[in-house]
Amino acid sequence: MSICEIMTIVVQFHLSNMRTFKHFYQILEKYHKREFPKLLSYNRFVEIMPITILPLMMFLKQCKMGKITGISFIDSTKLRVCHNRRIESNKVFKDIAKRGKDSTGWYYGFKLHLLINEYGEIINFTFTPANIDDRKPVQELLKNVKGKVYADKGYISDNLAKVLKNVELIARPRRNMKKEICNFDKVMLIPFYILYKACRGSNIYE
């Protein structure tokens, strides 16, 4: 199979409503042999599927990024490599994965940093080891962005605000920061507040 065919199958699975890739692939084998005459066995396909990661990222970066509208949101999510008990014996990403901490505790792996617009379209993204400060990749992520960017407190610092051009980075102020935000910005920050409360298992209406 060609890399394009493999990428097509991976993308189509994520666009489908199926919960497991195995079920999706069984349907592919049964009804779409004509479209993919050199279709591999399920086990072999799963083995080679990781080779599509870099091509898919390049395709996304070059062709499928969202529009810069003047209103953006930036946040990160953890990409765990393995369970904490298996860190010492794990050999996958041994030299690049790191221990990090988020609101739910310690983990071993990476962070995915996403920048989206108000329509949910991805404007930019990057990966960092789990121990990297959230503020480090911000300049690169916001390189061509203009307008207001809403984030959580982990992305805010006075030095970063001075360096960024054509961008107003907005978050709930830290206790040591004397800065007030307008009502419109408070409303735009509500999704971060709800998400934080949901992760902590608290009542969002407290």
Backbone as CSV, one residue per row, in Angstrom:
resi,resn,N_x,N_y,N_z,CA_x,CA_y,CA_z,C_x,C_y,C_z
1,MET,0.837,-1.206,0.000,0.000,0.000,0.000,0.867,1.249,0.000
2,SER,0.383,2.289,-0.651,1.112,3.550,-0.662,0.835,4.328,0.618
3,ILE,1.723,5.290,0.920,1.544,6.125,2.111,0.266,6.945,2.018
4,CYS,-0.118,7.339,0.793,-1.348,8.121,0.602,-2.581,7.302,0.961
5,GLU,-2.583,6.025,0.585,-3.710,5.159,0.915,-3.823,4.958,2.420
6,ILE,-2.682,4.766,3.066,-2.690,4.578,4.523,-3.201,5.839,5.215
7,MET,-2.730,7.000,4.769,-3.180,8.270,5.340,-4.676,8.466,5.134
8,THR,-5.178,8.098,3.948,-6.613,8.228,3.658,-7.453,7.399,4.611
9,ILE,-7.015,6.178,4.880,-7.751,5.297,5.789,-7.737,5.846,7.212
10,VAL,-6.588,6.336,7.657,-6.477,6.888,9.014,-7.385,8.103,9.182
11,VAL,-7.367,9.005,8.196,-8.209,10.207,8.264,-9.682,9.838,8.233
12,GLN,-10.045,8.894,7.361,-11.444,8.496,7.242,-11.963,7.858,8.526
13,PHE,-11.114,7.111,9.213,-11.543,6.527,10.493,-11.898,7.613,11.498
14,HIS,-11.063,8.656,11.583,-11.319,9.725,12.548,-12.521,10.582,12.156
15,LEU,-12.900,10.557,10.883,-14.094,11.275,10.446,-15.355,10.430,10.613
16,SER,-15.180,9.139,10.810,-16.329,8.256,10.974,-16.841,8.321,12.413
17,ASN,-17.951,7.654,12.643,-18.541,7.613,13.985,-18.200,6.327,14.736
18,MET,-17.284,5.542,14.199,-16.951,4.262,14.816,-15.994,4.450,15.981
19,ARG,-16.199,3.688,17.021,-15.439,3.855,18.255,-14.115,3.104,18.226
20,THR,-14.030,2.004,17.476,-12.795,1.229,17.439,-12.291,1.114,16.008
21,PHE,-10.973,1.180,15.854,-10.385,1.078,14.520,-10.555,-0.321,13.949
22,LYS,-10.542,-1.345,14.792,-10.694,-2.718,14.321,-12.030,-2.924,13.628
23,HIS,-13.100,-2.414,14.225,-14.425,-2.515,13.606,-14.452,-1.765,12.273
24,PHE,-13.856,-0.591,12.242,-13.782,0.199,11.012,-13.030,-0.570,9.925
25,TYR,-11.935,-1.208,10.298,-11.103,-1.911,9.315,-11.803,-3.161,8.787
26,GLN,-12.573,-3.822,9.622,-13.331,-4.990,9.171,-14.340,-4.612,8.095
27,ILE,-14.984,-3.474,8.265,-15.925,-2.984,7.248,-15.179,-2.613,5.970
28,LEU,-13.994,-2.035,6.137,-13.162,-1.679,4.990,-12.787,-2.924,4.188
29,GLU,-12.396,-3.990,4.880,-12.009,-5.234,4.219,-13.190,-5.881,3.490
30,LYS,-14.384,-5.703,4.027,-15.558,-6.375,3.476,-16.168,-5.630,2.296
31,TYR,-16.190,-4.289,2.362,-16.950,-3.527,1.369,-16.114,-2.610,0.467
32,HIS,-14.821,-2.432,0.771,-14.043,-1.448,0.009,-12.747,-2.016,-0.564
33,LYS,-12.769,-3.277,-0.923,-11.598,-3.900,-1.543,-11.296,-3.272,-2.910
34,ARG,-12.334,-2.816,-3.610,-12.130,-2.221,-4.929,-11.337,-0.930,-4.821
35,GLU,-11.641,-0.092,-3.810,-10.931,1.175,-3.624,-9.499,0.956,-3.132
36,PHE,-9.279,-0.136,-2.371,-7.944,-0.432,-1.833,-7.564,-1.873,-2.192
37,PRO,-7.184,-2.110,-3.447,-6.907,-3.491,-3.899,-5.726,-4.152,-3.193
38,LYS,-4.805,-3.354,-2.660,-3.632,-3.906,-1.974,-3.768,-3.784,-0.453
39,LEU,-4.992,-3.818,0.011,-5.262,-3.663,1.437,-4.550,-4.739,2.256
40,LEU,-3.865,-4.295,3.300,-3.105,-5.210,4.154,-4.005,-5.867,5.185
41,SER,-3.479,-6.883,5.850,-4.212,-7.471,6.974,-4.281,-6.446,8.105
42,TYR,-5.236,-6.643,8.997,-5.416,-5.681,10.097,-4.160,-5.555,10.944
43,ASN,-3.553,-6.687,11.322,-2.369,-6.650,12.187,-1.203,-5.930,11.519
44,ARG,-1.004,-6.196,10.219,0.093,-5.541,9.503,-0.164,-4.053,9.353
45,PHE,-1.410,-3.676,9.112,-1.736,-2.257,8.960,-1.479,-1.497,10.259
46,VAL,-1.856,-2.087,11.383,-1.627,-1.446,12.683,-0.133,-1.263,12.934
47,GLU,0.677,-2.213,12.475,2.127,-2.121,12.674,2.736,-0.946,11.923
48,ILE,2.275,-0.699,10.697,2.895,0.351,9.874,2.171,1.689,9.969
49,MET,1.039,1.737,10.629,0.261,2.968,10.710,1.035,4.145,11.312
50,PRO,1.938,3.926,12.294,2.674,5.077,12.856,3.514,5.859,11.852
51,ILE,3.842,5.280,10.689,4.659,6.016,9.710,3.904,7.197,9.121
52,THR,2.584,7.269,9.351,1.795,8.373,8.800,1.815,9.615,9.686
53,ILE,2.416,9.543,10.862,2.355,10.670,11.797,2.970,11.934,11.196
54,LEU,4.200,11.837,10.714,4.869,13.017,10.153,4.195,13.527,8.882
55,PRO,3.862,12.648,7.908,3.145,13.152,6.724,1.816,13.817,7.047
56,LEU,1.083,13.261,8.012,-0.201,13.859,8.394,-0.011,15.230,9.043
57,MET,1.024,15.357,9.867,1.318,16.640,10.485,1.708,17.677,9.435
58,MET,2.506,17.278,8.451,2.904,18.185,7.381,1.708,18.590,6.536
59,PHE,0.829,17.631,6.253,-0.391,17.925,5.486,-1.272,18.914,6.230
60,LEU,-1.424,18.700,7.529,-2.232,19.592,8.342,-1.638,20.993,8.383
61,LYS,-0.321,21.090,8.577,0.359,22.385,8.654,0.247,23.166,7.344
62,GLN,0.357,22.457,6.219,0.418,23.116,4.923,-0.953,23.412,4.317
63,CYS,-1.933,22.555,4.592,-3.186,22.635,3.833,-4.453,22.842,4.661
64,LYS,-4.447,22.487,5.925,-5.705,22.425,6.661,-5.752,23.286,7.920
65,MET,-4.942,24.318,7.990,-4.988,25.194,9.156,-6.175,26.161,9.058
66,GLY,-6.716,26.539,10.225,-7.843,27.455,10.254,-7.428,28.898,9.991
67,LYS,-8.418,29.749,9.862,-8.179,31.161,9.578,-7.880,31.935,10.864
68,ILE,-7.037,32.953,10.743,-6.765,33.851,11.861,-7.848,34.914,11.857
69,THR,-8.703,34.890,12.869,-9.883,35.758,12.902,-9.754,36.933,13.862
70,GLY,-8.721,36.934,14.695,-8.574,37.989,15.699,-8.983,37.537,17.083
71,ILE,-9.628,36.364,17.158,-9.988,35.766,18.450,-9.466,34.338,18.454
72,SER,-8.569,34.031,19.380,-7.945,32.711,19.423,-7.896,32.190,20.856
73,PHE,-7.767,30.883,20.977,-7.655,30.222,22.276,-6.447,29.290,22.233
74,ILE,-5.665,29.294,23.291,-4.490,28.433,23.369,-4.557,27.595,24.645
75,ASP,-4.256,26.317,24.512,-4.267,25.430,25.679,-3.438,24.190,25.345
76,SER,-3.180,23.376,26.340,-2.382,22.171,26.127,-3.078,20.972,26.751
77,THR,-2.712,19.794,26.280,-3.204,18.554,26.854,-2.047,17.567,26.934
78,LYS,-2.094,16.684,27.893,-0.983,15.750,28.076,-1.105,14.574,27.119
79,LEU,0.046,14.071,26.670,0.130,12.852,25.867,0.972,11.863,26.669
80,ARG,0.304,10.982,27.371,0.985,10.046,28.259,1.582,8.889,27.453
81,VAL,2.850,8.589,27.678,3.527,7.492,26.982,3.222,6.156,27.645
82,CYS,3.208,6.129,28.959,2.943,4.891,29.676,2.461,5.215,31.081
83,HIS,2.050,4.180,31.807,1.656,4.349,33.201,2.890,4.697,34.030
84,ASN,2.686,5.466,35.093,3.809,5.902,35.931,4.620,4.736,36.488
85,ARG,3.995,3.601,36.740,4.706,2.444,37.292,5.658,1.818,36.271
86,ARG,5.455,2.104,34.987,6.275,1.485,33.942,7.301,2.448,33.355
87,ILE,7.496,3.595,33.973,8.413,4.601,33.422,9.828,4.059,33.290
88,GLU,10.321,3.400,34.310,11.708,2.926,34.321,11.966,1.854,33.269
89,SER,10.969,1.037,32.968,11.159,-0.053,32.005,10.741,0.325,30.586
90,ASN,10.110,1.485,30.421,9.621,1.873,29.102,10.762,2.302,28.188
91,LYS,10.754,1.800,26.941,11.808,2.118,25.981,11.325,3.035,24.856
92,VAL,10.002,3.264,24.776,9.455,4.124,23.733,9.709,5.594,24.095
93,PHE,10.292,6.347,23.194,10.613,7.769,23.422,11.494,7.948,24.662
94,LYS,12.377,6.972,24.922,13.175,6.986,26.146,14.000,8.256,26.310
95,ASP,14.557,8.774,25.225,15.462,9.922,25.317,14.769,11.274,25.178
96,ILE,13.481,11.283,24.809,12.810,12.575,24.590,11.580,12.793,25.474
97,ALA,10.922,11.723,25.908,9.785,11.885,26.826,10.295,12.255,28.220
98,LYS,9.534,13.082,28.932,9.937,13.543,30.266,8.761,13.457,31.239
99,ARG,9.110,13.538,32.523,8.075,13.594,33.560,7.544,15.016,33.659
100,GLY,6.226,15.122,33.746,5.595,16.426,33.887,4.425,16.354,34.846
101,LYS,3.842,17.492,35.136,2.730,17.552,36.084,1.658,18.491,35.559
102,ASP,0.396,18.052,35.677,-0.730,18.925,35.365,-1.686,18.928,36.546
103,SER,-2.900,19.400,36.331,-3.852,19.530,37.440,-4.288,18.185,38.017
104,THR,-4.064,17.090,37.269,-4.479,15.773,37.756,-3.328,14.965,38.341
105,GLY,-2.099,15.486,38.269,-0.964,14.782,38.867,0.196,14.605,37.907
106,TRP,1.166,13.777,38.313,2.365,13.540,37.524,2.093,12.533,36.409
107,TYR,2.823,12.675,35.306,2.738,11.731,34.194,4.041,11.768,33.412
108,TYR,4.199,10.803,32.503,5.426,10.673,31.698,5.051,10.745,30.225
109,GLY,5.609,11.734,29.504,5.265,11.844,28.092,5.506,13.227,27.519
110,PHE,4.491,13.755,26.850,4.615,15.019,26.126,3.408,15.909,26.386
111,LYS,3.494,17.132,25.875,2.357,18.049,25.858,2.045,18.412,24.409
112,LEU,0.764,18.447,24.094,0.303,18.963,22.813,-0.277,20.346,23.055
113,HIS,0.313,21.365,22.437,-0.169,22.739,22.573,-0.970,23.100,21.320
114,LEU,-2.211,23.523,21.526,-3.101,23.839,20.408,-3.527,25.294,20.437
115,LEU,-3.570,25.909,19.264,-4.103,27.255,19.096,-5.273,27.159,18.127
116,ILE,-6.467,27.542,18.566,-7.652,27.453,17.724,-8.353,28.800,17.650
117,ASN,-9.209,28.985,16.654,-10.039,30.183,16.581,-11.398,29.916,17.214
118,GLU,-12.299,30.891,17.148,-13.596,30.744,17.820,-14.505,29.724,17.148
119,TYR,-14.133,29.252,15.954,-14.912,28.227,15.260,-14.392,26.816,15.546
120,GLY,-13.344,26.720,16.361,-12.770,25.422,16.677,-11.765,24.933,15.662
121,GLU,-11.392,25.775,14.697,-10.405,25.395,13.683,-8.996,25.545,14.247
122,ILE,-8.127,24.585,13.955,-6.745,24.632,14.440,-5.953,25.651,13.630
123,ILE,-5.358,26.616,14.316,-4.518,27.622,13.673,-3.052,27.199,13.704
124,ASN,-2.640,26.614,14.808,-1.258,26.164,14.948,-1.178,25.138,16.077
125,PHE,-0.112,24.345,16.083,0.083,23.369,17.148,1.559,23.013,17.239
126,THR,1.953,22.496,18.384,3.320,22.019,18.571,3.346,21.010,19.707
127,PHE,4.425,20.236,19.763,4.615,19.246,20.822,5.846,19.624,21.635
128,THR,5.785,19.404,22.941,6.939,19.606,23.805,7.014,18.467,24.816
129,PRO,8.207,18.193,25.370,8.275,17.239,26.491,7.402,17.727,27.651
130,ALA,6.978,16.813,28.485,6.024,17.135,29.554,6.570,18.119,30.571
131,ASN,7.902,18.238,30.692,8.482,19.111,31.724,8.734,20.534,31.241
132,ILE,8.361,20.862,30.003,8.579,22.200,29.458,7.495,23.155,29.923
133,ASP,7.897,24.345,30.329,6.960,25.381,30.753,6.025,25.738,29.596
134,ASP,4.729,25.896,29.907,3.742,26.214,28.878,4.061,27.503,28.132
135,ARG,4.777,28.415,28.778,5.056,29.709,28.149,6.160,29.654,27.097
136,LYS,6.962,28.587,27.104,8.109,28.518,26.193,7.711,28.477,24.718
137,PRO,6.720,27.669,24.292,6.384,27.616,22.866,5.416,28.702,22.387
138,VAL,5.006,29.609,23.283,3.976,30.578,22.931,4.400,31.492,21.788
139,GLN,5.630,32.001,21.806,6.083,32.912,20.757,6.010,32.274,19.377
140,GLU,6.409,31.025,19.282,6.373,30.330,17.988,4.933,30.071,17.553
141,LEU,4.071,29.700,18.502,2.672,29.430,18.180,1.936,30.678,17.697
142,LEU,2.308,31.825,18.250,1.617,33.081,17.923,2.381,33.931,16.916
143,LYS,3.255,33.319,16.163,4.160,34.045,15.274,3.420,34.947,14.285
144,ASN,2.370,34.459,13.647,1.638,35.234,12.639,0.229,35.600,13.080
145,VAL,-0.023,35.491,14.376,-1.372,35.726,14.904,-1.549,37.178,15.333
146,LYS,-2.756,37.695,15.133,-3.094,39.046,15.571,-4.383,39.008,16.378
147,GLY,-4.577,40.015,17.224,-5.806,40.124,17.985,-5.680,39.580,19.395
148,LYS,-6.794,39.101,19.935,-6.845,38.614,21.308,-6.660,37.101,21.360
149,VAL,-5.827,36.662,22.300,-5.598,35.234,22.509,-5.926,34.921,23.966
150,TYR,-6.871,34.011,24.177,-7.309,33.652,25.524,-6.623,32.356,25.960
151,ALA,-6.148,32.354,27.199,-5.380,31.218,27.696,-5.639,31.044,29.187
152,ASP,-5.067,29.972,29.760,-5.127,29.829,31.217,-3.889,30.498,31.827
153,LYS,-3.805,30.493,33.138,-2.746,31.251,33.829,-1.347,30.752,33.510
154,GLY,-1.221,29.479,33.118,0.089,28.917,32.844,0.780,29.518,31.636
155,TYR,0.045,30.227,30.801,0.619,30.808,29.588,0.953,32.287,29.745
156,ILE,0.713,32.856,30.911,0.828,34.296,31.093,2.073,34.667,31.895
157,SER,2.760,35.707,31.448,3.839,36.330,32.216,4.015,37.749,31.700
158,ASP,4.507,38.642,32.548,4.708,40.033,32.143,5.747,40.139,31.028
159,ASN,6.813,39.365,31.115,7.853,39.405,30.089,7.326,38.948,28.737
160,LEU,6.494,37.917,28.736,5.935,37.411,27.491,5.001,38.426,26.854
161,ALA,4.226,39.119,27.681,3.316,40.138,27.162,4.062,41.270,26.474
162,LYS,5.271,41.591,26.942,6.070,42.659,26.341,6.673,42.236,25.004
163,VAL,6.994,40.952,24.877,7.656,40.457,23.668,6.685,40.295,22.505
164,LEU,5.460,39.862,22.792,4.491,39.578,21.741,4.038,40.857,21.045
165,LYS,3.997,40.821,19.727,3.570,41.968,18.926,2.235,41.658,18.252
166,ASN,1.348,42.659,18.218,0.027,42.538,17.582,-0.863,41.508,18.265
167,VAL,-0.471,41.079,19.465,-1.238,40.066,20.193,-1.496,40.535,21.617
168,GLU,-2.737,40.395,22.056,-3.096,40.669,23.447,-3.417,39.335,24.113
169,LEU,-2.515,38.875,24.974,-2.673,37.597,25.648,-3.490,37.811,26.917
170,ILE,-4.627,37.131,27.005,-5.584,37.389,28.088,-5.838,36.114,28.882
171,ALA,-5.787,36.233,30.203,-6.092,35.120,31.106,-6.598,35.691,32.408
172,ARG,-7.116,34.834,33.265,-7.502,35.290,34.598,-6.236,35.712,35.319
173,PRO,-6.175,36.943,35.816,-4.930,37.449,36.409,-4.473,36.616,37.591
174,ARG,-3.137,36.473,37.718,-2.578,35.847,38.913,-2.738,36.803,40.093
175,ARG,-2.565,36.286,41.279,-2.736,37.113,42.467,-1.724,38.251,42.532
176,ASN,-0.526,38.016,41.962,0.514,39.038,42.020,0.513,39.964,40.806
177,MET,-0.509,39.848,39.950,-0.603,40.699,38.764,-1.760,41.673,38.920
178,LYS,-1.466,42.955,38.865,-2.488,43.985,39.036,-3.039,44.384,37.664
179,LYS,-3.943,43.567,37.159,-4.509,43.825,35.846,-5.974,43.435,35.843
180,GLU,-6.821,44.357,35.384,-8.242,44.078,35.299,-8.614,43.768,33.853
181,ILE,-9.593,42.888,33.676,-10.047,42.560,32.328,-11.513,42.955,32.184
182,CYS,-11.918,43.267,30.952,-13.276,43.730,30.703,-14.257,42.558,30.746
183,ASN,-15.555,42.892,30.774,-16.592,41.868,30.876,-16.594,40.924,29.673
184,PHE,-16.319,41.475,28.481,-16.281,40.637,27.275,-15.206,39.560,27.403
185,ASP,-14.032,39.957,27.890,-12.936,39.001,28.050,-13.258,37.975,29.129
186,LYS,-13.963,38.402,30.179,-14.358,37.459,31.224,-15.273,36.369,30.668
187,VAL,-16.197,36.772,29.782,-17.103,35.806,29.162,-16.343,34.842,28.263
188,MET,-15.369,35.360,27.519,-14.586,34.519,26.616,-13.708,33.524,27.371
189,LEU,-13.395,33.825,28.625,-12.557,32.938,29.429,-13.367,31.855,30.143
190,ILE,-14.686,31.912,30.078,-15.536,30.950,30.776,-15.223,29.506,30.385
191,PRO,-14.987,29.172,29.073,-14.674,27.764,28.743,-13.490,27.208,29.508
192,PHE,-12.455,28.023,29.760,-11.304,27.546,30.525,-11.700,27.266,31.974
193,TYR,-12.552,28.120,32.534,-12.981,27.970,33.917,-13.818,26.703,34.078
194,ILE,-14.733,26.447,33.128,-15.571,25.252,33.176,-14.718,23.993,33.047
195,LEU,-13.761,24.008,32.122,-12.896,22.855,31.923,-12.071,22.554,33.174
196,TYR,-11.546,23.607,33.798,-10.744,23.430,35.006,-11.580,22.806,36.117
197,LYS,-12.792,23.307,36.303,-13.675,22.782,37.342,-14.060,21.335,37.061
198,ALA,-14.292,21.025,35.772,-14.681,19.666,35.411,-13.559,18.687,35.710
199,CYS,-12.317,19.090,35.430,-11.166,18.220,35.691,-10.972,17.980,37.177
200,ARG,-11.311,18.979,37.981,-11.131,18.858,39.422,-12.335,18.203,40.095
201,GLY,-13.417,17.969,39.316,-14.598,17.343,39.868,-15.389,18.260,40.784
202,SER,-15.278,19.575,40.544,-15.979,20.536,41.397,-17.232,21.037,40.732
203,ASN,-18.074,21.669,41.525,-19.283,22.290,41.003,-18.895,23.581,40.287
204,ILE,-19.216,23.719,38.990,-18.805,24.894,38.215,-19.537,26.150,38.644
205,TYR,-20.587,25.970,39.426,-21.364,27.145,39.838,-20.992,27.629,41.241
206,GLU,-19.869,27.118,41.773,-19.443,27.546,43.096,-19.124,29.048,43.107
